[in-house]
Amino acid sequence: MKSKFFRLLSVVGVVFFAMIMVNCENPFQVGLGGGVDLSPPEVDVENIVNGDYVNGTITLEGTASDDRAVNRVRISFDDGGVPVSLEANITLDAPNEQWLWSKDIDTTAYTDGEKDLTIYIYDTAGKVTQTRLLLYFDNLPPTLLINTPRVLGNVDPYYGDIVISGSAADQFGVSRVQVVVEDASGTVLWETDEDDEIGTNSWSALFDSVNYIGGSDTVYIGVRAWDRSGNVSEHFYHDQDIDDEAD
């Protein structure tokens, strides 16, 4: 009887072990349970592109996902040697199984220049993912200078084609220049089109006065310049003013 009993246990044991091997993907791995956080969160920035030039108040926003839950988004950068840390707002987008995050940043509160932002995403288990975003804070408009006409004001009249030219400068580059000619009442007589390529750092436009002025009249010249972040300058210097100051 004893030998039959042990043979029976042996057979049952083999069958039970075989069932375990068939039903487990890895029977030798320790079970982790349903509450363990295996993966760090993932993050996307959706509205601003790496390398953008920005001014005023901007909004950084994007999405985050995690196998458990996201509970914090932090944005940090260096501002002229001063560390800056900002907490973003987080809301759950349950239908899409993700979190939405956003942060308004007033760029005028910081120095202009290159900002290397690091965005940290934390989940409830303490795992952290980070992504970097390079932006250029620029809140200063371009500087404008008119070289020609050489003399402005009550002088001998100009005739026919009048060359209006000058230069523009900005710490991050000038994107567009526009020349405008108005009459004494402020009505625009002529202006360069938005897509006219009249130059940026050095620019020049030709005003055909015959087609816009009958007889003689006084006109006013205006110049606008935009930089890469959208700052606009409508104030300009003239060579004559600079020469007068030098004298």
Tab-separated table of C-alpha atoms in Angstrom:
chain	number	residue	atom	x	y	z
A	1	MET	CA	0.000	0.000	0.000
A	2	LYS	CA	2.749	2.395	0.886
A	3	SER	CA	4.493	2.163	-2.473
A	4	LYS	CA	1.199	2.711	-4.335
A	5	PHE	CA	0.443	5.798	-2.217
A	6	PHE	CA	3.794	7.397	-3.045
A	7	ARG	CA	3.419	6.525	-6.729
A	8	LEU	CA	0.003	8.232	-6.690
A	9	LEU	CA	1.419	11.398	-5.090
A	10	SER	CA	4.199	11.421	-7.625
A	11	VAL	CA	1.796	11.202	-10.545
A	12	VAL	CA	-0.488	13.907	-9.116
A	13	GLY	CA	2.510	16.135	-8.450
A	14	VAL	CA	3.750	15.798	-12.028
A	15	VAL	CA	0.301	16.614	-13.433
A	16	PHE	CA	-0.043	19.692	-11.126
A	17	PHE	CA	3.425	20.995	-12.082
A	18	ALA	CA	2.602	20.509	-15.775
A	19	MET	CA	-0.591	22.540	-15.358
A	20	ILE	CA	1.429	25.399	-13.806
A	21	MET	CA	3.938	25.352	-16.670
A	22	VAL	CA	1.188	25.466	-19.299
A	23	ASN	CA	-0.849	28.259	-17.692
A	24	CYS	CA	1.960	30.704	-16.762
A	25	GLU	CA	3.956	32.806	-19.220
A	26	ASN	CA	6.909	32.792	-16.833
A	27	PRO	CA	6.259	30.566	-13.810
A	28	PHE	CA	9.591	31.529	-12.202
A	29	GLN	CA	8.918	35.313	-12.182
A	30	VAL	CA	7.747	36.759	-8.889
A	31	GLY	CA	4.205	38.153	-9.151
A	32	LEU	CA	4.085	41.970	-9.096
A	33	GLY	CA	0.396	42.501	-8.495
A	34	GLY	CA	-2.004	45.032	-10.026
A	35	GLY	CA	-0.846	48.060	-8.006
A	36	VAL	CA	2.765	48.283	-9.156
A	37	ASP	CA	3.785	51.231	-11.419
A	38	LEU	CA	6.023	49.795	-14.130
A	39	SER	CA	6.482	52.716	-16.555
A	40	PRO	CA	7.467	56.381	-16.245
A	41	PRO	CA	5.040	58.979	-17.670
A	42	GLU	CA	5.165	60.237	-21.245
A	43	VAL	CA	4.861	63.892	-22.269
A	44	ASP	CA	4.186	65.970	-25.397
A	45	VAL	CA	4.393	69.739	-25.988
A	46	GLU	CA	1.720	70.645	-28.514
A	47	ASN	CA	1.530	74.372	-29.232
A	48	ILE	CA	5.092	75.715	-29.351
A	49	VAL	CA	7.924	74.408	-31.502
A	50	ASN	CA	11.490	73.984	-30.374
A	51	GLY	CA	13.482	77.083	-31.369
A	52	ASP	CA	10.500	79.482	-31.465
A	53	TYR	CA	10.905	83.224	-30.862
A	54	VAL	CA	8.254	84.412	-28.405
A	55	ASN	CA	7.157	87.610	-26.684
A	56	GLY	CA	4.551	88.818	-24.204
A	57	THR	CA	2.556	86.141	-22.380
A	58	ILE	CA	2.786	82.681	-23.900
A	59	THR	CA	0.986	79.470	-22.998
A	60	LEU	CA	2.879	76.207	-22.875
A	61	GLU	CA	0.535	73.242	-23.101
A	62	GLY	CA	0.526	69.589	-23.971
A	63	THR	CA	-0.486	66.107	-22.888
A	64	ALA	CA	0.895	63.514	-20.494
A	65	SER	CA	0.129	59.838	-20.028
A	66	ASP	CA	1.026	57.171	-17.486
A	67	ASP	CA	0.074	53.590	-16.654
A	68	ARG	CA	-1.175	54.825	-13.257
A	69	ALA	CA	-1.594	58.607	-12.857
A	70	VAL	CA	0.205	61.918	-13.455
A	71	ASN	CA	0.190	64.265	-10.470
A	72	ARG	CA	2.672	67.059	-11.295
A	73	VAL	CA	4.191	69.008	-14.196
A	74	ARG	CA	7.054	71.411	-13.511
A	75	ILE	CA	8.844	73.800	-15.905
A	76	SER	CA	12.313	75.102	-15.109
A	77	PHE	CA	14.873	77.314	-16.836
A	78	ASP	CA	17.756	79.632	-16.059
A	79	ASP	CA	17.177	83.388	-16.281
A	80	GLY	CA	20.534	85.119	-16.322
A	81	GLY	CA	21.909	82.894	-13.582
A	82	VAL	CA	18.676	82.868	-11.559
A	83	PRO	CA	16.894	79.471	-11.480
A	84	VAL	CA	13.174	79.620	-12.314
A	85	SER	CA	10.698	76.849	-11.437
A	86	LEU	CA	7.028	77.020	-12.466
A	87	GLU	CA	4.184	74.613	-11.668
A	88	ALA	CA	1.770	73.834	-14.500
A	89	ASN	CA	-1.959	73.180	-14.209
A	90	ILE	CA	-3.122	69.590	-14.757
A	91	THR	CA	-6.576	68.266	-15.702
A	92	LEU	CA	-7.658	64.704	-16.426
A	93	ASP	CA	-8.906	63.966	-19.933
A	94	ALA	CA	-10.597	60.695	-19.030
A	95	PRO	CA	-12.127	59.829	-22.450
A	96	ASN	CA	-8.678	59.917	-24.032
A	97	GLU	CA	-6.918	58.359	-21.022
A	98	GLN	CA	-4.463	61.232	-20.657
A	99	TRP	CA	-3.759	64.391	-18.676
A	100	LEU	CA	-3.756	67.902	-20.098
A	101	TRP	CA	-1.237	70.385	-18.736
A	102	SER	CA	-0.726	74.106	-19.366
A	103	LYS	CA	1.195	77.083	-18.010
A	104	ASP	CA	1.028	80.799	-18.857
A	105	ILE	CA	4.453	82.450	-18.839
A	106	ASP	CA	4.891	86.224	-18.931
A	107	THR	CA	8.153	86.523	-20.860
A	108	THR	CA	8.417	90.241	-19.995
A	109	ALA	CA	9.129	89.215	-16.390
A	110	TYR	CA	12.442	87.692	-17.498
A	111	THR	CA	15.479	88.839	-19.434
A	112	ASP	CA	15.442	88.580	-23.204
A	113	GLY	CA	17.535	85.825	-24.681
A	114	GLU	CA	17.864	82.092	-25.139
A	115	LYS	CA	15.949	79.965	-22.619
A	116	ASP	CA	16.559	76.234	-22.321
A	117	LEU	CA	13.367	74.963	-20.693
A	118	THR	CA	13.128	71.563	-19.028
A	119	ILE	CA	9.641	70.129	-18.501
A	120	TYR	CA	9.361	67.481	-15.773
A	121	ILE	CA	6.401	65.081	-15.560
A	122	TYR	CA	5.867	63.180	-12.290
A	123	ASP	CA	3.567	60.222	-11.698
A	124	THR	CA	2.077	59.120	-8.378
A	125	ALA	CA	4.843	56.542	-7.865
A	126	GLY	CA	7.536	59.218	-8.078
A	127	LYS	CA	8.777	58.300	-11.529
A	128	VAL	CA	9.892	61.312	-13.590
A	129	THR	CA	10.173	61.980	-17.296
A	130	GLN	CA	11.678	65.148	-18.711
A	131	THR	CA	11.757	66.854	-22.094
A	132	ARG	CA	13.576	69.992	-23.194
A	133	LEU	CA	12.384	72.980	-25.193
A	134	LEU	CA	14.592	75.798	-26.515
A	135	LEU	CA	12.866	79.199	-26.789
A	136	TYR	CA	14.027	82.759	-27.380
A	137	PHE	CA	12.387	85.452	-25.243
A	138	ASP	CA	12.327	88.701	-27.241
A	139	ASN	CA	10.331	91.747	-26.147
A	140	LEU	CA	12.372	94.517	-27.777
A	141	PRO	CA	11.309	95.813	-31.237
A	142	PRO	CA	13.808	96.431	-34.032
A	143	THR	CA	15.686	99.702	-34.458
A	144	LEU	CA	15.052	101.556	-37.737
A	145	LEU	CA	17.185	104.043	-39.672
A	146	ILE	CA	16.284	105.940	-42.880
A	147	ASN	CA	19.197	106.907	-45.124
A	148	THR	CA	17.289	108.276	-48.124
A	149	PRO	CA	15.684	110.655	-48.882
A	150	ARG	CA	18.761	112.277	-47.433
A	151	VAL	CA	16.915	115.397	-46.322
A	152	LEU	CA	13.429	115.484	-44.790
A	153	GLY	CA	11.259	118.483	-43.931
A	154	ASN	CA	10.537	121.714	-45.770
A	155	VAL	CA	13.128	121.513	-48.522
A	156	ASP	CA	13.243	121.635	-52.296
A	157	PRO	CA	10.580	119.243	-53.621
A	158	TYR	CA	11.276	115.742	-54.905
A	159	TYR	CA	10.015	114.580	-58.292
A	160	GLY	CA	9.205	111.284	-59.979
A	161	ASP	CA	10.669	108.133	-58.502
A	162	ILE	CA	11.755	108.629	-54.899
A	163	VAL	CA	14.043	106.040	-53.323
A	164	ILE	CA	13.245	105.351	-49.689
A	165	SER	CA	15.921	103.201	-48.082
A	166	GLY	CA	17.620	102.469	-44.811
A	167	SER	CA	18.566	99.736	-42.381
A	168	ALA	CA	17.054	97.819	-39.493
A	169	ALA	CA	18.599	95.884	-36.626
A	170	ASP	CA	17.341	93.491	-33.974
A	171	GLN	CA	19.136	91.195	-31.542
A	172	PHE	CA	17.373	88.153	-33.029
A	173	GLY	CA	16.942	89.319	-36.602
A	174	VAL	CA	14.455	91.374	-38.613
A	175	SER	CA	11.769	89.390	-40.431
A	176	ARG	CA	10.038	92.085	-42.506
A	177	VAL	CA	10.094	95.822	-43.331
A	178	GLN	CA	7.238	97.883	-44.768
A	179	VAL	CA	7.318	101.447	-46.136
A	180	VAL	CA	4.201	103.639	-46.001
A	181	VAL	CA	3.543	107.052	-47.591
A	182	GLU	CA	0.640	109.162	-46.252
A	183	ASP	CA	-0.798	112.561	-47.090
A	184	ALA	CA	-1.250	115.371	-44.579
A	185	SER	CA	-4.588	113.958	-43.383
A	186	GLY	CA	-3.100	110.566	-42.584
A	187	THR	CA	-4.583	108.792	-45.594
A	188	VAL	CA	-2.303	106.090	-46.967
A	189	LEU	CA	-1.285	106.946	-50.518
A	190	TRP	CA	1.063	104.037	-51.063
A	191	GLU	CA	2.686	101.211	-49.170
A	192	THR	CA	4.776	98.178	-49.946
A	193	ASP	CA	2.856	94.913	-49.963
A	194	GLU	CA	3.246	92.507	-47.084
A	195	ASP	CA	5.068	90.007	-49.278
A	196	ASP	CA	7.308	92.571	-51.039
A	197	GLU	CA	10.954	91.637	-50.665
A	198	ILE	CA	12.437	95.083	-50.022
A	199	GLY	CA	15.084	93.729	-47.681
A	200	THR	CA	15.413	93.501	-43.910
A	201	ASN	CA	18.744	94.562	-42.406
A	202	SER	CA	19.221	96.755	-45.485
A	203	TRP	CA	15.993	97.704	-47.208
A	204	SER	CA	14.941	99.878	-50.129
A	205	ALA	CA	11.655	100.797	-51.822
A	206	LEU	CA	10.807	102.965	-54.837
A	207	PHE	CA	7.889	105.411	-54.499
A	208	ASP	CA	6.558	106.589	-57.891
A	209	SER	CA	5.175	109.947	-56.771
A	210	VAL	CA	3.727	110.822	-60.199
A	211	ASN	CA	1.115	108.071	-59.926
A	212	TYR	CA	-0.035	109.106	-56.448
A	213	ILE	CA	0.317	112.883	-56.264
A	214	GLY	CA	-1.331	115.338	-58.646
A	215	GLY	CA	0.650	118.547	-58.879
A	216	SER	CA	2.473	119.171	-55.630
A	217	ASP	CA	1.717	118.020	-52.097
A	218	THR	CA	3.346	117.267	-48.793
A	219	VAL	CA	3.683	113.599	-47.906
A	220	TYR	CA	4.817	111.759	-44.820
A	221	ILE	CA	7.032	108.701	-44.850
A	222	GLY	CA	6.602	105.898	-42.339
A	223	VAL	CA	8.481	102.646	-41.859
A	224	ARG	CA	7.543	99.535	-39.904
A	225	ALA	CA	9.789	96.623	-39.007
A	226	TRP	CA	8.928	93.250	-37.469
A	227	ASP	CA	11.295	90.895	-35.706
A	228	ARG	CA	11.042	87.104	-35.481
A	229	SER	CA	8.914	87.120	-32.345
A	230	GLY	CA	6.382	89.601	-33.774
A	231	ASN	CA	7.536	92.836	-32.127
A	232	VAL	CA	6.784	95.831	-34.365
A	233	SER	CA	8.662	99.131	-34.503
A	234	GLU	CA	7.183	102.226	-36.166
A	235	HIS	CA	9.708	104.703	-34.780
A	236	PHE	CA	12.735	105.438	-36.915
A	237	TYR	CA	15.873	107.514	-36.841
A	238	HIS	CA	17.076	109.554	-39.805
A	239	ASP	CA	20.626	110.174	-40.938
A	240	GLN	CA	20.008	113.905	-40.736
A	241	ASP	CA	19.026	113.651	-37.048
A	242	ILE	CA	22.131	111.625	-36.253
A	243	ASP	CA	24.386	114.058	-38.127
A	244	ASP	CA	22.796	117.008	-36.278
A	245	GLU	CA	23.404	115.332	-32.909
A	246	ALA	CA	27.010	114.575	-33.870
A	247	ASP	CA	27.590	118.209	-34.736
